[in-house]
Short mmCIF file of C-alpha atoms in Angstrom, two decimals:
data_model
loop_
_atom_site.label_atom_id
_atom_site.label_comp_id
_atom_site.label_asym_id
_atom_site.label_seq_id
_atom_site.Cartn_x
_atom_site.Cartn_y
_atom_site.Cartn_z
CA SER J 1 -128.60 58.31 -13.57
CA GLY J 2 -128.63 54.67 -14.68
CA SER J 3 -128.55 51.48 -12.68
CA PRO J 4 -126.69 51.20 -9.37
CA SER J 5 -123.03 50.19 -9.70
CA PRO J 6 -122.17 47.68 -6.98
CA PHE J 7 -118.82 47.84 -5.27
CA LEU J 8 -117.37 45.65 -2.57
CA PHE J 9 -116.11 47.09 0.64
CA LEU J 10 -114.17 44.86 3.00
CA LEU J 11 -113.52 47.40 5.77
CA ARG J 12 -116.88 48.93 6.61
CA PRO J 13 -119.38 46.26 7.67
CA GLY J 14 -121.78 46.81 10.54
CA SER J 15 -125.09 47.31 12.31
CA SER J 16 -127.00 48.48 9.24
CA LYS J 17 -127.08 44.91 7.99
CA CYS J 18 -124.42 43.67 5.62
CA ILE J 19 -125.67 42.61 2.20
CA SER J 20 -123.34 39.61 2.09
CA ARG J 21 -121.77 38.32 -1.06
CA ASN J 22 -119.69 35.14 -1.32
CA PHE J 23 -117.17 34.63 -4.11
CA GLY J 24 -116.45 31.04 -3.13
CA HIS J 25 -113.11 31.59 -1.41
CA ASP J 26 -114.15 30.93 2.20
CA SER J 27 -114.93 34.58 2.82
CA VAL J 28 -117.89 36.90 2.69
CA VAL J 29 -117.77 40.56 1.73
CA CYS J 30 -120.39 43.25 2.18
CA GLU J 31 -121.81 44.76 -0.99
CA CYS J 32 -122.49 48.47 -1.19
CA ASN J 33 -124.22 50.27 -4.04
CA SER J 34 -125.55 53.72 -4.90
CA THR J 35 -128.50 53.43 -2.51
CA TYR J 36 -127.26 51.37 0.44
CA CYS J 37 -124.12 50.60 2.39
CA ASP J 38 -123.94 48.93 5.77
CA SER J 39 -122.57 50.85 8.74
CA ILE J 40 -121.63 50.24 12.35
CA GLY J 41 -123.42 53.47 13.22
CA PRO J 42 -122.30 55.83 15.95
CA VAL J 43 -119.88 54.32 18.45
CA ARG J 44 -120.51 55.20 22.08
CA LEU J 45 -118.98 54.23 25.39
CA PRO J 46 -121.04 51.62 27.24
CA PRO J 47 -122.36 52.33 30.74
CA VAL J 48 -120.06 51.52 33.68
CA GLY J 49 -120.01 47.78 34.30
CA ARG J 50 -120.78 46.87 30.69
CA PHE J 51 -118.67 46.36 27.57
CA SER J 52 -119.22 46.66 23.84
CA SER J 53 -118.27 43.96 21.36
CA TYR J 54 -118.26 43.68 17.59
CA LEU J 55 -118.62 40.21 16.05
CA SER J 56 -117.38 39.09 12.63
CA SER J 57 -117.50 35.48 11.50
CA LEU J 58 -116.74 33.21 8.56
CA GLU J 59 -120.49 32.69 8.22
CA GLY J 60 -121.02 36.34 7.25
CA SER J 61 -121.45 38.39 10.41
CA ARG J 62 -119.64 41.70 9.96
CA LEU J 63 -118.96 43.87 13.00
CA GLU J 64 -122.36 43.16 14.53
CA ALA J 65 -122.62 45.28 17.66
CA GLY J 66 -123.29 43.73 21.05
CA GLU J 67 -123.15 44.77 24.69
CA ALA J 68 -122.87 42.69 27.85
CA GLU J 69 -122.20 42.97 31.56
CA VAL J 70 -118.69 42.70 32.97
CA GLN J 71 -118.49 39.89 35.53
CA VAL J 72 -115.77 40.17 38.15
CA ASN J 73 -114.21 36.74 38.76
CA GLY J 74 -117.15 35.11 37.04
CA SER J 75 -117.46 31.37 36.66
CA SER J 76 -118.57 31.47 33.02
CA THR J 77 -117.02 28.96 30.62
CA GLY J 78 -116.87 31.58 27.85
CA LEU J 79 -114.10 34.02 27.08
CA ARG J 80 -112.13 35.12 30.12
CA LEU J 81 -110.33 38.44 29.92
CA THR J 82 -107.89 39.54 32.58
CA LEU J 83 -106.93 43.22 32.73
CA VAL J 84 -103.57 44.17 34.18
CA SER J 85 -103.81 47.95 34.17
CA TYR J 86 -100.30 48.58 35.50
CA GLN J 87 -98.55 46.48 32.80
CA LYS J 88 -97.75 48.24 29.52
CA TYR J 89 -97.54 45.78 26.63
CA GLN J 90 -97.32 48.00 23.59
CA LYS J 91 -97.58 51.54 22.36
CA VAL J 92 -99.75 52.42 19.38
CA ARG J 93 -97.98 55.07 17.35
CA GLY J 94 -100.76 55.82 14.91
CA PHE J 95 -102.73 54.62 11.95
CA GLY J 96 -102.04 55.42 8.34
CA GLY J 97 -103.62 55.01 4.99
CA SER J 98 -103.16 56.27 1.50
CA MET J 99 -105.08 57.08 -1.63
CA THR J 100 -103.39 55.81 -4.75
CA ASP J 101 -104.09 56.88 -8.30
CA ALA J 102 -105.33 53.31 -8.92
CA ALA J 103 -107.84 53.64 -6.07
CA ALA J 104 -109.01 57.00 -7.42
CA MET J 105 -109.43 55.54 -10.92
CA ASN J 106 -111.49 52.66 -9.50
CA ILE J 107 -113.66 55.06 -7.51
CA LEU J 108 -114.20 57.21 -10.61
CA SER J 109 -115.33 54.12 -12.55
CA LEU J 110 -118.37 53.81 -10.23
CA SER J 111 -121.69 55.55 -10.80
CA ALA J 112 -122.02 58.99 -9.20
CA GLY J 113 -124.31 57.56 -6.50
CA SER J 114 -121.89 54.74 -5.67
CA GLN J 115 -118.98 57.20 -5.50
CA GLU J 116 -120.96 59.34 -3.07
CA GLN J 117 -121.88 56.33 -0.92
CA LEU J 118 -118.29 55.01 -0.80
CA LEU J 119 -116.75 58.38 0.07
CA ARG J 120 -119.44 59.03 2.69
CA GLN J 121 -118.43 55.77 4.40
CA TYR J 122 -114.90 57.13 4.84
CA PHE J 123 -115.28 60.84 5.40
CA SER J 124 -118.73 61.86 6.65
CA SER J 125 -119.41 62.89 10.22
CA GLU J 126 -121.80 59.91 10.48
CA ALA J 127 -118.94 57.48 9.77
CA SER J 128 -117.35 55.94 12.82
CA PHE J 129 -113.90 57.19 13.83
CA ALA J 130 -112.34 53.81 13.09
CA SER J 131 -113.46 53.94 9.48
CA ARG J 132 -112.25 57.43 8.56
CA TRP J 133 -108.87 57.76 6.88
CA PRO J 134 -107.79 61.39 7.19
CA ALA J 135 -104.52 60.59 5.42
CA ALA J 136 -106.43 60.07 2.20
CA THR J 137 -107.67 63.67 2.25
CA SER J 138 -104.15 65.09 1.83
CA PRO J 139 -102.57 63.28 -1.10
CA PRO J 140 -98.91 64.38 -1.11
CA ALA J 141 -97.89 61.44 -3.29
CA CYS J 142 -100.59 61.77 -5.94
CA THR J 143 -99.24 62.46 -9.38
CA PRO J 144 -100.39 65.60 -11.23
CA THR J 145 -99.67 63.96 -14.61
CA PRO J 146 -102.07 61.80 -16.61
CA THR J 147 -101.79 58.06 -16.20
CA ARG J 148 -99.36 56.40 -18.59
CA LEU J 149 -97.00 53.45 -18.67
CA GLU J 150 -93.74 54.31 -16.95
CA THR J 151 -90.62 52.29 -16.29
CA THR J 152 -87.64 53.00 -14.09
CA ALA J 153 -84.13 51.63 -14.43
CA TRP J 154 -83.45 49.62 -11.29
CA THR J 155 -80.06 48.98 -9.79
CA THR J 156 -79.04 47.28 -6.58
CA SER J 157 -78.49 49.63 -3.66
CA PRO J 158 -75.04 49.47 -2.01
CA TRP J 159 -76.47 47.89 1.13
CA GLN J 160 -78.26 45.08 -0.75
CA PRO J 161 -76.49 41.76 -1.40
CA LYS J 162 -75.62 41.15 -5.04
CA THR J 163 -76.88 38.00 -6.73
CA SER J 164 -75.96 36.40 -10.02
CA ILE J 165 -79.56 35.79 -11.06
#
């Protein structure tokens, strides 16, 4: 059904190698198309005594998986990580995301194959847990009306300071 439509995906790089693309702004993005998109693959717990790492860099590495051995009180000059299991620093309350009508319009502008590839990256059982956005599957804020230019009269709320601008 025609030539592949490329799309850029900043959130899903990984162990199926990133096809890097540089737009000249000191960053690299991974390009996905109708036939290929990189992936971190299945995420698994490492064996006891080992840890998993994912490396991204300015040079173009994107969540490249690695695994190494934990060294107790090691003398390495590299990264030193100290775990204090009894100290609570923060509480994660959840993760959210949304699907806007603009995002849906952009997705629909892709070829059918590219749409399938992009949506598979978010929602398939092969996608890693970190990449799936279940909030986007229940769109309570999506509008049922066709897209059109809309304006809203705006006034200052009582709690906002008034300015003379």
